[in-house]
Short mmCIF file of C-alpha atoms in Angstrom, two decimals:
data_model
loop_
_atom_site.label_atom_id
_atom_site.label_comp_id
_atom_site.label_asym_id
_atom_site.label_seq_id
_atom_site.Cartn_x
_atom_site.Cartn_y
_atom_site.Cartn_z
CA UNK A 1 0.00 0.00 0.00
CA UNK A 2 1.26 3.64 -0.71
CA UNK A 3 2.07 5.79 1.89
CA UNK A 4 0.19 8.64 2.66
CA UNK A 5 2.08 12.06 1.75
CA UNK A 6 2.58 14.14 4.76
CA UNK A 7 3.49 17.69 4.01
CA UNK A 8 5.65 19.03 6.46
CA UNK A 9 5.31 23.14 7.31
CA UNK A 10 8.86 24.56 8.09
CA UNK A 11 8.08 27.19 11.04
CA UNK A 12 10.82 30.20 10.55
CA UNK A 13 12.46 31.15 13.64
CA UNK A 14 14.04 34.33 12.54
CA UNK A 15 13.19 36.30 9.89
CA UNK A 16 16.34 38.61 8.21
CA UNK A 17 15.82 42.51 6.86
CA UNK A 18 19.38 43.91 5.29
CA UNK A 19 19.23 48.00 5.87
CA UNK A 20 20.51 49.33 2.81
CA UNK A 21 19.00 52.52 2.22
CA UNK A 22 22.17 54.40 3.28
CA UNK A 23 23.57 57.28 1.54
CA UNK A 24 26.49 57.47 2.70
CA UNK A 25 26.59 60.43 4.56
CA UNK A 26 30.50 60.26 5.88
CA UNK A 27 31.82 58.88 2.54
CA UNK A 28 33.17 61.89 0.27
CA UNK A 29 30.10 62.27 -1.83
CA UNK A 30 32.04 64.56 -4.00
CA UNK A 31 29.15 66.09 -5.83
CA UNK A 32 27.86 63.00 -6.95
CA UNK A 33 25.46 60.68 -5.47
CA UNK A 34 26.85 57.17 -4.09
CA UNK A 35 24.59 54.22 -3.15
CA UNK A 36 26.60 53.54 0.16
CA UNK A 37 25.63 49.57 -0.47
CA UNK A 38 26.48 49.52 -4.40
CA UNK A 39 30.50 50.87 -3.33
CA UNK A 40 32.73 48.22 -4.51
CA UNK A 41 34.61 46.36 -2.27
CA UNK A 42 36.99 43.70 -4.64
CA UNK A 43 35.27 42.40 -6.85
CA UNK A 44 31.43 43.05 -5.32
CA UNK A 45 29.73 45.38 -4.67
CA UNK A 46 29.33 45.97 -0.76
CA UNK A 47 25.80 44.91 -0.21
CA UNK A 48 26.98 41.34 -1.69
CA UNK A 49 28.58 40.78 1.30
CA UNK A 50 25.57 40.83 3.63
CA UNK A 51 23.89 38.81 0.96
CA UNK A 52 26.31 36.27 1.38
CA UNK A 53 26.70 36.05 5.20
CA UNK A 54 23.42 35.25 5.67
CA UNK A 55 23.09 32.58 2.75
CA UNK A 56 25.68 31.51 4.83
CA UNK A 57 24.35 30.65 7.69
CA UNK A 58 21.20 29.17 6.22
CA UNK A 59 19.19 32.08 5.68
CA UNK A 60 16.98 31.15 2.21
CA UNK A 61 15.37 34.23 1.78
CA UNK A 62 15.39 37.91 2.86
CA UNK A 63 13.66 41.26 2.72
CA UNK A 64 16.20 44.66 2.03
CA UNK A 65 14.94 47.67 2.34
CA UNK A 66 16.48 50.74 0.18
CA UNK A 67 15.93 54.17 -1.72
CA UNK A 68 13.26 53.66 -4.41
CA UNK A 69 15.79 55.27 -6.74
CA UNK A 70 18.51 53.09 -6.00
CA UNK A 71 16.44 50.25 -6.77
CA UNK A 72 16.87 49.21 -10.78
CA UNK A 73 20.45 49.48 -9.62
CA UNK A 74 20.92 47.53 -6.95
CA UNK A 75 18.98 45.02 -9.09
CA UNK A 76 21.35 45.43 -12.22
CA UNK A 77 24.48 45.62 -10.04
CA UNK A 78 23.61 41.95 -7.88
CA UNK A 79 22.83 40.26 -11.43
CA UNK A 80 25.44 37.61 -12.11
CA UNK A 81 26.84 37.48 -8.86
CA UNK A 82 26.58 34.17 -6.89
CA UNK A 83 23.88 33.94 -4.88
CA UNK A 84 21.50 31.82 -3.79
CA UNK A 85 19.38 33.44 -1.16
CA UNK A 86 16.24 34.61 -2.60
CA UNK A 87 15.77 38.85 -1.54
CA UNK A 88 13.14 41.05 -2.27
CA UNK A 89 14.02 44.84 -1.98
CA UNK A 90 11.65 46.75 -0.22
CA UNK A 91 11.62 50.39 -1.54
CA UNK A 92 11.24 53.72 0.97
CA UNK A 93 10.98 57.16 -0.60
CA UNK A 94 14.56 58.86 -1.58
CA UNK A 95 12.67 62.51 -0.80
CA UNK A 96 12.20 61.73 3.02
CA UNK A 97 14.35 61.82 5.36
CA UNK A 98 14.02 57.90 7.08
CA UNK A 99 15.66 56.78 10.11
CA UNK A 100 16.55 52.76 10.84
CA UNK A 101 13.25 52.74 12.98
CA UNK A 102 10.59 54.13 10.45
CA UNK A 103 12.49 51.17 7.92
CA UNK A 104 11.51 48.76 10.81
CA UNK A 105 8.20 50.51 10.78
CA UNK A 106 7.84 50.22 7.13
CA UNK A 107 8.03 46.04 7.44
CA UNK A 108 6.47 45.42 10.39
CA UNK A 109 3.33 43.55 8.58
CA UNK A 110 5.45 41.39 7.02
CA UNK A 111 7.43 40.11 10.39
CA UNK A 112 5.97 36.86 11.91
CA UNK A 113 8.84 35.70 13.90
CA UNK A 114 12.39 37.14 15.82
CA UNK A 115 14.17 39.37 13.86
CA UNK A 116 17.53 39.87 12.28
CA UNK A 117 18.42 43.22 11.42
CA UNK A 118 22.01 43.67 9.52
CA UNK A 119 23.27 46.53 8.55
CA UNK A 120 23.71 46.26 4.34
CA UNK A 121 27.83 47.93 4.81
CA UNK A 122 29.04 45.13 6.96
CA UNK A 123 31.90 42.61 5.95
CA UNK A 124 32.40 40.34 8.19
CA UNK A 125 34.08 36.83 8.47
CA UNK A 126 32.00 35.94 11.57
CA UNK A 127 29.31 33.33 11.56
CA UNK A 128 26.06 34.62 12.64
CA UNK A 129 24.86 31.98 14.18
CA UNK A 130 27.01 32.75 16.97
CA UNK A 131 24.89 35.68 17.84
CA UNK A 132 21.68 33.48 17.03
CA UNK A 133 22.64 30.93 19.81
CA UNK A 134 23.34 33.36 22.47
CA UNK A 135 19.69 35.31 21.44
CA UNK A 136 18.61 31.74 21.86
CA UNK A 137 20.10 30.45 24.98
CA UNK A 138 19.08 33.49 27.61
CA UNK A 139 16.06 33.96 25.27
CA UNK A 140 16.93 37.85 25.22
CA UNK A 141 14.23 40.82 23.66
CA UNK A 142 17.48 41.98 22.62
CA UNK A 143 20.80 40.60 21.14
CA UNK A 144 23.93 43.16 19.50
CA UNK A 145 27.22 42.64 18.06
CA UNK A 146 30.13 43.99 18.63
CA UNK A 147 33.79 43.87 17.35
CA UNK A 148 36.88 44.06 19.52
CA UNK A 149 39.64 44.33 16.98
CA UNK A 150 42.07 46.84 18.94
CA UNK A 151 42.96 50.11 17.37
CA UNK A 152 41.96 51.26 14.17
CA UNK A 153 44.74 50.41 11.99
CA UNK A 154 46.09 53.44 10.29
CA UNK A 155 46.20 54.28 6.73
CA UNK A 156 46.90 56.94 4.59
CA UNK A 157 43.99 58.31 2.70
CA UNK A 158 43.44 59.83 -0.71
CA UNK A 159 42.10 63.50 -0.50
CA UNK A 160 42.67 66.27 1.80
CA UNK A 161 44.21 65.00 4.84
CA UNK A 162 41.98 65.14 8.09
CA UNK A 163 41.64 64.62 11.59
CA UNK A 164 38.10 63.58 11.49
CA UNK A 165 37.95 61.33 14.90
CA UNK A 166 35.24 58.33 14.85
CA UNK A 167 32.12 58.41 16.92
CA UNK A 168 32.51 56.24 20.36
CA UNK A 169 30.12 54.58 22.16
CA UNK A 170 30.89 53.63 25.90
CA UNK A 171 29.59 49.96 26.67
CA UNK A 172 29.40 48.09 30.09
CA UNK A 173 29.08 44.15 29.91
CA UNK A 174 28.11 42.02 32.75
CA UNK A 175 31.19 39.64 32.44
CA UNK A 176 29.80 36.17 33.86
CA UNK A 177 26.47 36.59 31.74
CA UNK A 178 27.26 39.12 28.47
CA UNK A 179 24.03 40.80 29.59
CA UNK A 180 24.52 44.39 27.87
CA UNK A 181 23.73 46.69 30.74
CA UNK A 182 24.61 50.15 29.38
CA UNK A 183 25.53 52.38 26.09
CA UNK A 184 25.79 55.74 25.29
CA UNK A 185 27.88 57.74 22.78
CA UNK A 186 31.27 58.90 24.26
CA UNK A 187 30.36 62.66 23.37
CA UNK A 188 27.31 62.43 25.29
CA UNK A 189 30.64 62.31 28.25
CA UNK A 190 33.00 65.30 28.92
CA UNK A 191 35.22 64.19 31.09
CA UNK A 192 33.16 61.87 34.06
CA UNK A 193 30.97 59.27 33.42
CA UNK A 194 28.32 58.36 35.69
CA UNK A 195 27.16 54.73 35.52
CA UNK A 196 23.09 53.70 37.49
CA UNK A 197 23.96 52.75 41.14
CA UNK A 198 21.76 49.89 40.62
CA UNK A 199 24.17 48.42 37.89
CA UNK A 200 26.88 48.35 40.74
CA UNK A 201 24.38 47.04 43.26
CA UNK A 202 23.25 43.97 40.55
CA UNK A 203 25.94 43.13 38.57
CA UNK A 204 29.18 41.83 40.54
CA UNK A 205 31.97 42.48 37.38
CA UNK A 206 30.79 44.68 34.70
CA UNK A 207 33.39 45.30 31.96
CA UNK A 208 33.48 48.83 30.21
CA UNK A 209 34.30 49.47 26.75
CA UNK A 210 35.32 52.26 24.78
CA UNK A 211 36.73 51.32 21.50
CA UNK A 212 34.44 47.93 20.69
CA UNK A 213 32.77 48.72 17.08
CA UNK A 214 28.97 48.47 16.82
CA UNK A 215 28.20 45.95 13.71
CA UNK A 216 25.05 46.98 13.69
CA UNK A 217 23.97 43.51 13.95
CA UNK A 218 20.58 43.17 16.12
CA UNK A 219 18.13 40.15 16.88
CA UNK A 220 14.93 41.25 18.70
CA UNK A 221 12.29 39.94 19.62
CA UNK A 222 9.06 39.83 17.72
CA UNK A 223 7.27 42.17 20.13
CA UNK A 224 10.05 44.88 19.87
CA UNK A 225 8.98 45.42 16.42
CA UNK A 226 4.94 45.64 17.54
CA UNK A 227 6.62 48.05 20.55
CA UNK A 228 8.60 50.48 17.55
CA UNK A 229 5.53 50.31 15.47
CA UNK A 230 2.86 51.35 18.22
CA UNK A 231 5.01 53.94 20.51
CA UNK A 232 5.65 55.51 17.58
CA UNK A 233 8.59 57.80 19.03
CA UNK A 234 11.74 56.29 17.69
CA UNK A 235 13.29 57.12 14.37
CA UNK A 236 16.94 55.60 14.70
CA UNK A 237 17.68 51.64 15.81
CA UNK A 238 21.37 52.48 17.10
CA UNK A 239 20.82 56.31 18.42
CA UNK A 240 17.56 55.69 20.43
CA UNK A 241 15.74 52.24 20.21
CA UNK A 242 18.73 50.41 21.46
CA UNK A 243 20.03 52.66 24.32
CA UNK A 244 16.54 52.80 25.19
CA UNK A 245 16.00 49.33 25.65
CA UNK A 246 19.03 48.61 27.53
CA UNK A 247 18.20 51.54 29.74
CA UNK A 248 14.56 49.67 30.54
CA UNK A 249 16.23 46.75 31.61
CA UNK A 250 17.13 48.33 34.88
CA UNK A 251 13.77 49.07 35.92
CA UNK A 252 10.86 47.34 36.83
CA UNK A 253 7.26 47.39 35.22
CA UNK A 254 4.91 49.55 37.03
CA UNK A 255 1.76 47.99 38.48
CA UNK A 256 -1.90 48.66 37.53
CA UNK A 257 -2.09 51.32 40.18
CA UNK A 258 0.88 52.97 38.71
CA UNK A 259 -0.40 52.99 35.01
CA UNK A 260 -2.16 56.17 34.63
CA UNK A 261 -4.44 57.77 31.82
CA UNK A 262 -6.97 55.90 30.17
CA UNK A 263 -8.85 57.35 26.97
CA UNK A 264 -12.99 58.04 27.37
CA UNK A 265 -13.59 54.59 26.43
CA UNK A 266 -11.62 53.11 29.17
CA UNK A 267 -8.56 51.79 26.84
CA UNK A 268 -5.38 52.28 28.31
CA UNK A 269 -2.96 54.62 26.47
CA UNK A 270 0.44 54.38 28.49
CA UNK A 271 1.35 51.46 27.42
CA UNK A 272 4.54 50.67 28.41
CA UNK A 273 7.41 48.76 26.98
CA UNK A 274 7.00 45.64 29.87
CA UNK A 275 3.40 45.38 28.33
CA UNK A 276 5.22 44.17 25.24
CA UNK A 277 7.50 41.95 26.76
CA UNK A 278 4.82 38.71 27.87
CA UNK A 279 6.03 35.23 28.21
CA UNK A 280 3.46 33.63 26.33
CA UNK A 281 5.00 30.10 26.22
CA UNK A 282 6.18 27.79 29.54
CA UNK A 283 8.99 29.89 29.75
CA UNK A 284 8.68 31.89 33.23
CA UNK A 285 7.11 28.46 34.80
CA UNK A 286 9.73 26.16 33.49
CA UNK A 287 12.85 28.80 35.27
CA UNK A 288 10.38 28.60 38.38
CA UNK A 289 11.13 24.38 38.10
CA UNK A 290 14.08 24.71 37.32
CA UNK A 291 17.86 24.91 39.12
CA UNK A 292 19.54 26.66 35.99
CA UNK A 293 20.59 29.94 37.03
CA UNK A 294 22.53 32.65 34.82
CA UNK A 295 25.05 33.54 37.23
CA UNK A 296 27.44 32.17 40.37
CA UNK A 297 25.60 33.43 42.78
CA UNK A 298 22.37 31.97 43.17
CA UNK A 299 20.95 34.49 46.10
CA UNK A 300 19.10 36.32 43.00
CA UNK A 301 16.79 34.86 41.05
CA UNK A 302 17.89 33.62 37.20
CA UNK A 303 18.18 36.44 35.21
CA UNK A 304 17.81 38.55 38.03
CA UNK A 305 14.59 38.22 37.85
CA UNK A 306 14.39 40.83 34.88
CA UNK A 307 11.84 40.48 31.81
CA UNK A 308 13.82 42.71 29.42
CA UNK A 309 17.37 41.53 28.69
CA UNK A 310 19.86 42.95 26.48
CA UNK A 311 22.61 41.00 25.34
CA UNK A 312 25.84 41.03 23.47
CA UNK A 313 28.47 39.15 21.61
CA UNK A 314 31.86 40.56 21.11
CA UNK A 315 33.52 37.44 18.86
CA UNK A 316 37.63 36.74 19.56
CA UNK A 317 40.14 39.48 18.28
CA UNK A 318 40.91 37.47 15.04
CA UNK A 319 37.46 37.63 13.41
CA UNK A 320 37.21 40.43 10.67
CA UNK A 321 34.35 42.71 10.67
CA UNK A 322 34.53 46.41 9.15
CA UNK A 323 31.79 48.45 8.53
CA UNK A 324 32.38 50.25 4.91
CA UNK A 325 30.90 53.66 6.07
CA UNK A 326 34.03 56.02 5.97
CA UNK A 327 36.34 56.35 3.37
CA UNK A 328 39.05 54.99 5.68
CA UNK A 329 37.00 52.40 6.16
CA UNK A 330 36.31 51.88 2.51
CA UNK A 331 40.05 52.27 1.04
CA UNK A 332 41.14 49.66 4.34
CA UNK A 333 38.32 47.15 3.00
CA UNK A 334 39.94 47.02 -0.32
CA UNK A 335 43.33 46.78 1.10
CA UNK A 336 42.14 43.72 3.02
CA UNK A 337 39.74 42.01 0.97
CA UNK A 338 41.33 39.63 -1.01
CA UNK A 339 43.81 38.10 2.06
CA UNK A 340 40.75 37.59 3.85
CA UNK A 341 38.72 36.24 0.64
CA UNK A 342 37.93 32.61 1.76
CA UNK A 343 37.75 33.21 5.77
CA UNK A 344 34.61 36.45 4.54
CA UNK A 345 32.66 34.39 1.64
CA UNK A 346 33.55 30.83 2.55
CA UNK A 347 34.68 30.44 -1.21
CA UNK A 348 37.53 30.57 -3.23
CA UNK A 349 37.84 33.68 -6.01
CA UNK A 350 38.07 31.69 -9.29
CA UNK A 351 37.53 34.98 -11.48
CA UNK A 352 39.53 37.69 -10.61
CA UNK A 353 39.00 38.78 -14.25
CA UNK A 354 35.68 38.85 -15.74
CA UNK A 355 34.83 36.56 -18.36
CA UNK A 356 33.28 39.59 -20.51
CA UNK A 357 36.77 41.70 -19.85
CA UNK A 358 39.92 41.92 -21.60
CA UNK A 359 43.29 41.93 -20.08
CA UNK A 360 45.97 42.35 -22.63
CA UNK A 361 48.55 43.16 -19.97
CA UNK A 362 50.90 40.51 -18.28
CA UNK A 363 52.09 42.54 -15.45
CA UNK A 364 48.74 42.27 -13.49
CA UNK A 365 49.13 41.01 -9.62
CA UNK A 366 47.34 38.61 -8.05
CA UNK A 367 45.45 41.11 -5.82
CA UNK A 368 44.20 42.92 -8.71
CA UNK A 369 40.04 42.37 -9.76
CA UNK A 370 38.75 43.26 -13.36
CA UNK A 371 34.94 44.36 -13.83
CA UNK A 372 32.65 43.24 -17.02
CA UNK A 373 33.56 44.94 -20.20
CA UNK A 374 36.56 46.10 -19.00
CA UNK A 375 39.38 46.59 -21.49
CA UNK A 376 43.20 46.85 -19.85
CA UNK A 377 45.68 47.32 -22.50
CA UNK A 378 48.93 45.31 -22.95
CA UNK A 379 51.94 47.68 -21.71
CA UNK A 380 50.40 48.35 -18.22
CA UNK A 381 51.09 47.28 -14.95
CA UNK A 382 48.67 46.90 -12.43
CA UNK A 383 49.36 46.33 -8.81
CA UNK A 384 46.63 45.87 -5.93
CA UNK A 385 43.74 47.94 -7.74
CA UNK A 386 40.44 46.67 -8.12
CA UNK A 387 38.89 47.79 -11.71
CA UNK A 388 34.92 48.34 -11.73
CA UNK A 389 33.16 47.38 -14.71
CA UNK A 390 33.02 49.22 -18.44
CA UNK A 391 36.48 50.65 -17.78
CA UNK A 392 39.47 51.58 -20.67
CA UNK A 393 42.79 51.10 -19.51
CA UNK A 394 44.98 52.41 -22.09
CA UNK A 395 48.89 52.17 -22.67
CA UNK A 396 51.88 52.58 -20.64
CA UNK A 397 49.79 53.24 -17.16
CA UNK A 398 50.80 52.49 -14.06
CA UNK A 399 48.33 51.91 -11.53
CA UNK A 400 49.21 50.95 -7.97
CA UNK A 401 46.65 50.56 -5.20
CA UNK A 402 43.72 52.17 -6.59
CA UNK A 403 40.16 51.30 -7.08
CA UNK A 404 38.37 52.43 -10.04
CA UNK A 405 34.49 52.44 -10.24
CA UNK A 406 32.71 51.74 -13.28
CA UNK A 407 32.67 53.82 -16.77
CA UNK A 408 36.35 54.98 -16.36
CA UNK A 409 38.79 55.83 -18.05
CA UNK A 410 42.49 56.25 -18.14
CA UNK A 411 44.15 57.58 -20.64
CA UNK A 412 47.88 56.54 -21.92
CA UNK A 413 50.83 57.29 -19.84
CA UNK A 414 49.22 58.03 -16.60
CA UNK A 415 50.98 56.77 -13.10
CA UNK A 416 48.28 56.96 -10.22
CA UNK A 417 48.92 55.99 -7.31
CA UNK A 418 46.32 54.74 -3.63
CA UNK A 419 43.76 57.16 -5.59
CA UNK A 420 40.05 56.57 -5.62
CA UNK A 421 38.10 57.08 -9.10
CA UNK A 422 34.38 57.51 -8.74
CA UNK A 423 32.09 56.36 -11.97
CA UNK A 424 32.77 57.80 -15.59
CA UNK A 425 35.88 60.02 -14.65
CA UNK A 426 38.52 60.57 -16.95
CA UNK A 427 42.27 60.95 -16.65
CA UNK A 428 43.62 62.33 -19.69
CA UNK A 429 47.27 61.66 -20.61
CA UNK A 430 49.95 62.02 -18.71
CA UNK A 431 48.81 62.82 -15.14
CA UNK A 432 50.62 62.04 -11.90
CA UNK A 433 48.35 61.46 -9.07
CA UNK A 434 48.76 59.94 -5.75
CA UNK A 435 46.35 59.69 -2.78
CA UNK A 436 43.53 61.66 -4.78
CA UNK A 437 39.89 61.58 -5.34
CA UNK A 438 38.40 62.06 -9.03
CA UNK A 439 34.45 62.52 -8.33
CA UNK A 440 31.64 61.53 -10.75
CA UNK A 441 31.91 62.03 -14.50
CA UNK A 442 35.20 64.33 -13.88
CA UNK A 443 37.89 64.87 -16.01
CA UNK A 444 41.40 65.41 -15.13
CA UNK A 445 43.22 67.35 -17.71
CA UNK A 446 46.69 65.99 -18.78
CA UNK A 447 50.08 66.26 -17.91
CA UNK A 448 48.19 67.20 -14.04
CA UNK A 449 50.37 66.75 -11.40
CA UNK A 450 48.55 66.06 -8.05
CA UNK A 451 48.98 64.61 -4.17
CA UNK A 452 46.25 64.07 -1.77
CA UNK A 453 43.78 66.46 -3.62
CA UNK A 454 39.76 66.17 -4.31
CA UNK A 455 39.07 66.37 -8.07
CA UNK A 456 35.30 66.90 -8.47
CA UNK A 457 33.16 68.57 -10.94
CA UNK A 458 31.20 70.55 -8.00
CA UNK A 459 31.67 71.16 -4.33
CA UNK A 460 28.20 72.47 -3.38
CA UNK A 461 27.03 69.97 -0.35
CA UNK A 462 30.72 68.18 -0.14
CA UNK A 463 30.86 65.74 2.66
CA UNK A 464 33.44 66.04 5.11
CA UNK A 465 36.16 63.32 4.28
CA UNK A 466 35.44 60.51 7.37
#
């Protein structure tokens, strides 16, 4: 007899949203607009990456929200490139000004489950699951990532020089249970900072950090997205919703005496973030059963008896993670991406040169990357550049740790070198140029001779080099 068919339902667990509607705002925008996510970084562009690391880890499908302009783009640019993971792009108006939180906002009908929110200009070689298991095993609202790689390494940057410091955030860890107990941005902090008494009171060794690197990398709980969506008073994930969250954590929910203000037909209107946060599940009566507790000392209840836990991973010193939001950041990406090739994608690079390009020269390295339609003429030499797509290399140039975006050129007898060439510019002949930045659609006139200058058709609205 034939056995009956029984058609299983996989339940999701976590659902994944990639935030990629960034402009960019401290890359050089040089009077011409960059998608933050379509910058390339090797051979891909950077939104790839994010793509990739969650294909990765199992993820089959995923939703990405971005500008409505940038969209036939980012559609044109991902075509080709391996992937697997199904994504649909969510579009939010270019004309409005949208935080992190009004994105959330924006897909909250379509999230049924926990939620992983990744920031679309990471590159990282970390496994996400990592961050997944430790949402999982103290069941947190809220889970965050953080990188500990020391120092920012230094680098010498095309364009004017600067002294442009990075933003800080100042982070206290609870060190036996990686509950996240308290953030703020440095500059909020002149010289003192004040920590809660209660943190000293509750926590017996709390570790503080002032040079970890947010990934933005968050898992939250399904009800934290109903919370953003109803409160309707946050517009940034990182500047407020977080902090916010992890603030909460240290107080208690206020009774029904407590709860004040009801609307003229009765229904409450404070409703508070703890109102959110219901065990609906076993959960609270299974800890009552059970003799697991968090922490050493077992005097205070597991958890600490706290609904609302933040927590964070901070993954061992050797893991690469970089987010590609500064131009130091950017140029140190490309410096680094092709050494850390297999350890970020999980993959060997067969193709550094595009099947559709031509590369008549021999003296081209083996950390150099050639885009689609990309013609590099035979006396060249190339060293450590990564060539965009629809670019003319012609005779006796000499190019030496650049990056080149799509649609240029470079005319003959040009040296350039650690310079950054934005899409359609044009070098004419002869120029000398080292540490510089050709905007959009510019043209350099020949025989120029140039060192760490900005080379853009306009400088109305310039960004401050990051």
């Amino acid at each position: 007899m034939e056995s009956a068919k029984v058609k299983m339902h996989k339940i999701l667990e976590f659902q994944a949203v990639i935030l990629a509607a960034g402009r960019g705002s401290r890359l050089p925008d040089v009077g011409g607009y960059v998608s933050k996510c379509l910058l390339p970084i090797g051979p891909y562009p950077v939104l790839w990456y994010s793509l990739n690391m969650l294909e990765r880890i199992g993820f089959q499908e995923t939703m990405v929200v971005v500008l409505d302009e940038d969209k036939s783009n980012i559609l044109n640019a991902l075509e080709g490139y391996p992937l697997k993971i199904k994504y649909e792009l969510i579009v939010i108006p270019s004309d409005e000004d949208w935080g992190t939180a009004n994105s959330l906002k924006h897909i909250s009908s379509r999230v049924t489950t926990d939620l992983l929110v990744v920031s679309g200009d990471l590159i990282t070689s970390i496994n996400l699951n990592e961050v997944l298991n430790l949402h999982r095993k103290y069941d947190a609202a809220l889970t965050t990532l953080f990188f500990n790689n020391g120092p920012e390494e230094w680098i010498e940057l095309p364009g004017f020089k600067t002294k442009a410091k990075p933003d800080r955030d100042l982070v206290c860890i609870d060190k036996e249970t990686q509950r996240l107990v308290f953030l703020a941005s440095a500059s909020d902090f002149e010289d003192n900072v004040t920590l809660p008494r209660i943190l000293i009171k509750k926590f017996d060794s709390i570790s503080i950090f002032s040079r970890l690197m947010d990934a933005h990398v968050y898992v939250m709980k399904n009800w934290v997205v109903d919370y953003i969506v109803e409160s309707d008073k946050f517009t940034s994930v990182k500047g407020e919703l977080i902090p916010y969250i992890v603030k909460k954590q240290l107080s208690k929910p206020k009774n029904a005496l407590e709860k004040k203000g009801t609307s003229e037909k009765n229904i409450e209107v404070t409703k508070d973030i703890f109102d959110y946060a219901i065990e609906n599940g076993y959960e609270s009566r299974i800890r009552q059963m059970s003799a697991y507790n968090d922490h050493g000392f077992g005097g205070k209840g597991v958890y600490y008896n706290d609904t609302l836990r933040c927590y964070a991973h901070i993954p061992n010193k050797n893991i690469f993670g970089i987010r590609v939001n500064t131009l130091s950041s950017f140029y140190l990406c490309n410096n680094k991406i092709l050494s850390k090739w297999e350890e970020i994608t999980g993959s060997p690079l067969t193709e550094r040169f595009h099947p559709n390009s031509v590369v008549k020269t021999k003296q081209i390295d083996d950390s150099s990357t050639v885009g689609d339609k990309t013609v590099i003429s035979e006396k060249t030499s190339i060293k450590g550049c990564f060539i965009g797509a629809n670019c003319t290399v012609e005779n006796k140039v000499r190019l030496t740790n650049c990056v080149l975006m799509n649609n240029v050129t470079i005319k003959e007898s040009c040296v350039l070198q650690d310079c950054v060439v934005y899409t359609g510019a044009t070098i004419d002949t002869g120029c000398s140029m080292q540490f510089c930045l050709i905007g959009p659609h510019h043209v350099v006139p020949s025989l120029t001779t140039t060192n760490h200058q900005l080379h853009a058709e306009t400088t109305d609205n310039m960004i401050t080099l990051g």
